[in-house]
């Protein structure tokens, strides 16, 4: 495994690989790696001749300065974890990534007007900027993203179309703790009690899929009530949407694929999760 910190070194290293026609799989991350990230890397390893992982806590996607400062940074441990799966780790500084000022303005239309969009102003533009730059520098054949950030996954599929790049975006299933809690780098910030209570999120989502109604208002009401019963948890939103357009639906029968996406605070840690209804 080779650690690379500048765009120039990255281009040099990948130029040789591309010139012999090898396929490249990219796993973009912000570090603080866990089993969820490693599942993306295992899949990238299986499907590509060369694997690249980026580790960069991207300031332009944080709408909250405190969240950016508190984001866990564990580079040495991350490097050990990725060793079995990754050929090149790209871990640049913010100065390197933003040598060119971050002036790109992406328009993701209706996809960014729901859920995380209004909740985190500027977030998806920041994600678009960093992922767009990584795609241009690395030009991978495939790039791997977790389904936990479901809206991000759909937005990145849209980004690739806007950039007119031939990159296959691969979505990978959520990895959960035995308790059901979706793995997230932010879980490190949970107290033991918050962690235990946060496990109710997935339990409630699962129970909501068993309700005998296609009426999404009723399903949402159930989720809201159940989350409110758990002290420490504070619901930010629960939306049930068409899984392709991300637009809210009133009845599960309106969409070919329907997904429920949740954002909840456990103490002061913001967690997201989702579940498919069909
Ligand atoms: O999902 C993440 O960790 C980040 O949003 C990503 C895609 C690495 C961009 O910084």
Coordinates of C-alpha atoms and ligand atoms in Angstrom, one line a residue:
X1 CA 0.0 0.0 0.0
X2 CA 1.3 3.4 -1.0
X3 CA 0.4 6.6 0.9
X4 CA 0.0 9.6 -1.4
X5 CA -0.6 13.2 -0.3
X6 CA -0.5 15.4 -3.4
X7 CA -2.5 15.4 -6.6
X8 CA 0.7 15.4 -8.7
X9 CA 2.0 12.1 -7.1
X10 CA -1.5 10.7 -7.4
X11 CA -1.7 11.5 -11.2
X12 CA 1.8 10.0 -11.7
X13 CA 1.1 6.8 -9.9
X14 CA -2.2 6.2 -11.7
X15 CA -0.9 7.3 -15.1
X16 CA 1.2 4.2 -15.2
X17 CA -1.7 1.9 -14.1
X18 CA -4.0 3.4 -16.7
X19 CA -1.5 3.2 -19.5
X20 CA -1.5 -0.6 -19.1
X21 CA -5.3 -0.7 -19.0
X22 CA -5.9 -1.8 -15.4
X23 CA -9.3 -1.1 -13.8
X24 CA -9.4 1.3 -10.9
X25 CA -11.9 1.1 -8.0
X26 CA -12.2 4.2 -5.7
X27 CA -13.6 4.3 -2.2
X28 CA -13.9 7.9 -1.0
X29 CA -14.0 8.3 2.7
X30 CA -13.5 10.9 5.5
X31 CA -11.5 8.4 7.6
X32 CA -12.4 7.2 11.1
X33 CA -12.9 4.0 9.2
X34 CA -15.2 1.2 10.4
X35 CA -16.5 -2.1 9.1
X36 CA -18.9 -0.3 6.9
X37 CA -16.1 1.3 5.0
X38 CA -14.1 -1.9 4.9
X39 CA -17.1 -3.7 3.3
X40 CA -16.9 -1.1 0.4
X41 CA -13.1 -1.8 0.2
X42 CA -13.6 -5.6 0.0
X43 CA -16.1 -5.1 -2.8
X44 CA -13.7 -2.7 -4.6
X45 CA -10.9 -5.2 -4.2
X46 CA -13.0 -8.0 -5.7
X47 CA -14.1 -6.0 -8.7
X48 CA -11.0 -4.0 -9.7
X49 CA -7.4 -4.6 -10.5
X50 CA -6.2 -1.5 -8.6
X51 CA -7.9 0.0 -5.5
X52 CA -7.7 3.6 -4.3
X53 CA -9.1 4.9 -1.0
X54 CA -9.3 8.6 -0.3
X55 CA -9.2 9.8 3.3
X56 CA -10.1 13.5 3.6
X57 CA -12.3 15.3 6.1
X58 CA -13.8 17.7 3.6
X59 CA -14.5 21.1 5.1
X60 CA -16.8 22.3 2.3
X61 CA -19.4 19.8 3.1
X62 CA -19.8 20.7 6.8
X63 CA -22.4 23.3 7.5
X64 CA -21.6 23.2 11.2
X65 CA -18.1 24.2 12.3
X66 CA -18.3 22.3 15.5
X67 CA -19.2 19.1 13.7
X68 CA -16.2 19.6 11.4
X69 CA -13.9 20.1 14.5
X70 CA -15.3 17.1 16.3
X71 CA -15.1 14.8 13.4
X72 CA -12.8 12.0 14.5
X73 CA -9.4 11.9 12.8
X74 CA -7.6 8.5 13.1
X75 CA -5.2 8.4 10.1
X76 CA -2.6 5.9 11.6
X77 CA -5.3 3.4 12.5
X78 CA -7.1 3.9 9.2
X79 CA -4.0 3.1 7.3
X80 CA -3.6 -0.2 9.2
X81 CA -7.2 -1.1 8.5
X82 CA -7.1 -0.5 4.8
X83 CA -3.8 -2.3 4.2
X84 CA -5.3 -5.7 3.1
X85 CA -7.6 -4.1 0.5
X86 CA -6.1 -0.9 -0.8
X87 CA -3.2 -0.2 -3.2
X88 CA -3.1 3.6 -2.9
X89 CA -4.4 5.8 -0.1
X90 CA -4.8 9.4 -1.1
X91 CA -4.8 11.5 2.1
X92 CA -4.3 15.1 1.0
X93 CA -4.3 18.3 3.1
X94 CA -7.1 20.8 2.7
X95 CA -4.6 23.2 1.1
X96 CA -3.8 20.6 -1.5
X97 CA -7.5 19.8 -2.3
X98 CA -8.4 23.5 -2.3
X99 CA -5.4 24.8 -4.2
X100 CA -8.1 25.8 -6.7
X101 CA -10.8 27.7 -4.7
X102 CA -14.1 25.8 -4.2
X103 CA -16.1 27.8 -6.6
X104 CA -18.0 24.9 -8.3
X105 CA -21.8 25.3 -8.0
X106 CA -23.8 22.1 -8.5
X107 CA -27.5 22.0 -9.0
X108 CA -29.0 18.7 -8.0
X109 CA -32.5 20.1 -8.4
X110 CA -35.3 18.3 -6.4
X111 CA -32.8 15.7 -5.1
X112 CA -31.3 18.3 -2.8
X113 CA -34.5 20.0 -1.8
X114 CA -35.5 17.2 0.6
X115 CA -34.2 15.7 3.8
X116 CA -30.5 16.4 4.3
X117 CA -30.7 19.3 1.8
X118 CA -32.7 21.8 3.8
X119 CA -31.3 20.3 7.1
X120 CA -27.7 20.9 6.0
X121 CA -27.5 23.9 3.7
X122 CA -24.5 23.7 1.3
X123 CA -23.7 20.1 2.3
X124 CA -24.4 18.5 -1.1
X125 CA -22.6 21.2 -3.0
X126 CA -19.6 20.4 -0.8
X127 CA -19.9 16.7 -1.4
X128 CA -20.2 17.4 -5.2
X129 CA -17.1 19.5 -5.1
X130 CA -14.9 17.0 -3.4
X131 CA -16.3 13.9 -5.1
X132 CA -16.2 15.7 -8.5
X133 CA -12.5 16.6 -7.9
X134 CA -11.6 13.1 -6.8
X135 CA -13.3 11.7 -9.9
X136 CA -11.4 14.0 -12.2
X137 CA -8.0 13.4 -10.6
X138 CA -8.5 9.6 -10.3
X139 CA -10.9 8.7 -13.1
X140 CA -11.9 5.5 -11.5
X141 CA -13.9 2.8 -13.4
X142 CA -16.1 2.2 -10.3
X143 CA -16.6 4.2 -7.1
X144 CA -18.2 2.8 -4.0
X145 CA -20.6 4.5 -1.5
X146 CA -22.6 3.2 1.4
X147 CA -26.3 3.1 1.3
X148 CA -26.5 4.6 4.8
X149 CA -26.0 8.0 3.1
X150 CA -28.8 7.1 0.7
X151 CA -29.5 10.6 -0.5
X152 CA -25.8 11.2 -1.1
X153 CA -25.6 8.0 -3.2
X154 CA -28.4 9.2 -5.4
X155 CA -26.9 12.7 -5.7
X156 CA -23.5 11.2 -6.7
X157 CA -25.2 9.2 -9.4
X158 CA -26.6 12.5 -10.7
X159 CA -23.2 14.2 -10.4
X160 CA -21.6 11.6 -12.6
X161 CA -24.2 12.4 -15.3
X162 CA -23.6 16.1 -14.9
X163 CA -19.9 15.6 -15.3
X164 CA -20.5 13.3 -18.2
X165 CA -18.0 10.8 -16.8
X166 CA -18.0 7.1 -17.4
X167 CA -17.8 5.9 -13.7
X168 CA -20.0 3.2 -12.4
X169 CA -21.4 4.2 -8.9
X170 CA -21.8 1.1 -6.7
X171 CA -24.1 1.4 -3.7
X172 CA -23.3 -1.0 -0.8
X173 CA -25.6 -2.2 1.9
X174 CA -25.6 -0.7 5.4
X175 CA -23.4 -2.5 7.9
X176 CA -24.9 -2.7 11.4
X177 CA -23.8 -3.5 14.9
X178 CA -25.4 -6.6 16.5
X179 CA -27.8 -4.2 18.2
X180 CA -29.0 -2.9 14.8
X181 CA -27.3 0.5 15.0
X182 CA -26.0 1.5 11.6
X183 CA -22.2 1.9 11.7
X184 CA -21.0 5.5 11.5
X185 CA -17.9 7.3 12.3
X186 CA -20.1 9.6 14.5
X187 CA -21.0 6.6 16.7
X188 CA -17.6 7.1 18.4
X189 CA -19.0 10.2 20.0
X190 CA -22.0 8.4 21.6
X191 CA -21.9 7.6 25.3
X192 CA -22.7 4.1 26.3
X193 CA -26.3 5.0 27.2
X194 CA -26.8 7.0 23.9
X195 CA -25.4 4.1 21.9
X196 CA -27.8 1.6 23.5
X197 CA -30.8 3.9 23.0
X198 CA -29.7 4.7 19.4
X199 CA -30.2 1.0 18.6
X200 CA -33.9 1.6 18.9
X201 CA -33.8 3.6 15.6
X202 CA -33.4 0.5 13.5
X203 CA -35.8 -1.5 15.6
X204 CA -38.5 1.1 15.1
X205 CA -37.8 1.4 11.4
X206 CA -38.1 -2.4 11.0
X207 CA -41.3 -2.5 13.0
X208 CA -42.7 0.3 10.7
X209 CA -42.3 -2.0 7.7
X210 CA -44.6 -4.5 9.2
X211 CA -47.6 -2.1 9.6
X212 CA -50.5 -3.1 7.5
X213 CA -51.0 0.2 5.8
X214 CA -49.6 1.7 2.6
X215 CA -50.4 5.2 3.9
X216 CA -47.1 6.9 4.5
X217 CA -48.6 9.5 6.9
X218 CA -49.6 6.7 9.2
X219 CA -46.3 5.0 9.0
X220 CA -44.5 8.3 9.7
X221 CA -46.7 8.9 12.6
X222 CA -45.8 5.5 14.1
X223 CA -42.1 6.2 13.7
X224 CA -42.4 9.7 15.2
X225 CA -44.4 8.4 18.2
X226 CA -42.0 5.5 18.9
X227 CA -38.8 7.7 18.6
X228 CA -40.4 10.2 21.0
X229 CA -40.9 7.5 23.6
X230 CA -37.1 7.1 23.9
X231 CA -35.6 9.8 26.0
X232 CA -32.2 11.1 24.6
X233 CA -33.5 10.6 21.0
X234 CA -34.8 13.7 19.2
X235 CA -36.2 13.2 15.7
X236 CA -35.2 15.7 13.1
X237 CA -37.1 14.2 10.2
X238 CA -38.6 11.0 8.9
X239 CA -39.5 11.0 5.2
X240 CA -40.9 8.2 3.1
X241 CA -40.0 8.7 -0.6
X242 CA -39.7 7.3 -4.0
X243 CA -36.2 5.6 -3.8
X244 CA -35.2 6.9 -7.2
X245 CA -36.5 10.5 -7.2
X246 CA -36.3 11.0 -3.5
X247 CA -39.7 12.8 -3.6
X248 CA -42.1 12.2 -0.8
X249 CA -45.0 9.8 -1.5
X250 CA -48.4 9.6 0.3
X251 CA -48.9 6.0 -0.5
X252 CA -46.3 3.2 -0.9
X253 CA -48.1 2.0 -4.0
X254 CA -47.1 5.3 -5.8
X255 CA -43.5 4.2 -6.2
X256 CA -41.8 1.2 -7.7
X257 CA -39.2 1.4 -4.8
X258 CA -40.0 3.2 -1.5
X259 CA -37.5 4.2 1.2
X260 CA -37.8 5.7 4.6
X261 CA -35.0 8.0 5.7
X262 CA -34.5 9.3 9.2
X263 CA -32.3 11.8 10.9
X264 CA -32.2 11.7 14.7
X265 CA -30.1 13.3 17.4
X266 CA -28.9 11.0 20.2
X267 CA -27.7 13.6 22.7
X268 CA -25.8 16.0 20.5
X269 CA -24.7 13.4 17.9
X270 CA -26.7 13.5 14.7
X271 CA -27.4 10.0 13.2
X272 CA -29.0 9.0 9.9
X273 CA -30.4 5.7 8.8
X274 CA -32.9 4.3 6.3
X275 CA -35.0 1.3 5.5
X276 CA -36.7 0.0 2.3
X277 CA -40.5 -0.5 2.3
X278 CA -40.4 -2.1 -1.2
Ligands
LIG1 O1 -19.7 9.8 2.8 C1 -18.6 10.4 3.0 O2 -17.8 9.9 3.9 C2 -18.3 11.7 2.4 O3 -19.5 12.5 2.2 C3 -17.5 11.6 1.1 C4 -18.4 10.9 0.0 C5 -16.2 10.8 1.3 C6 -17.2 12.9 0.5 O4 -16.4 13.7 1.4

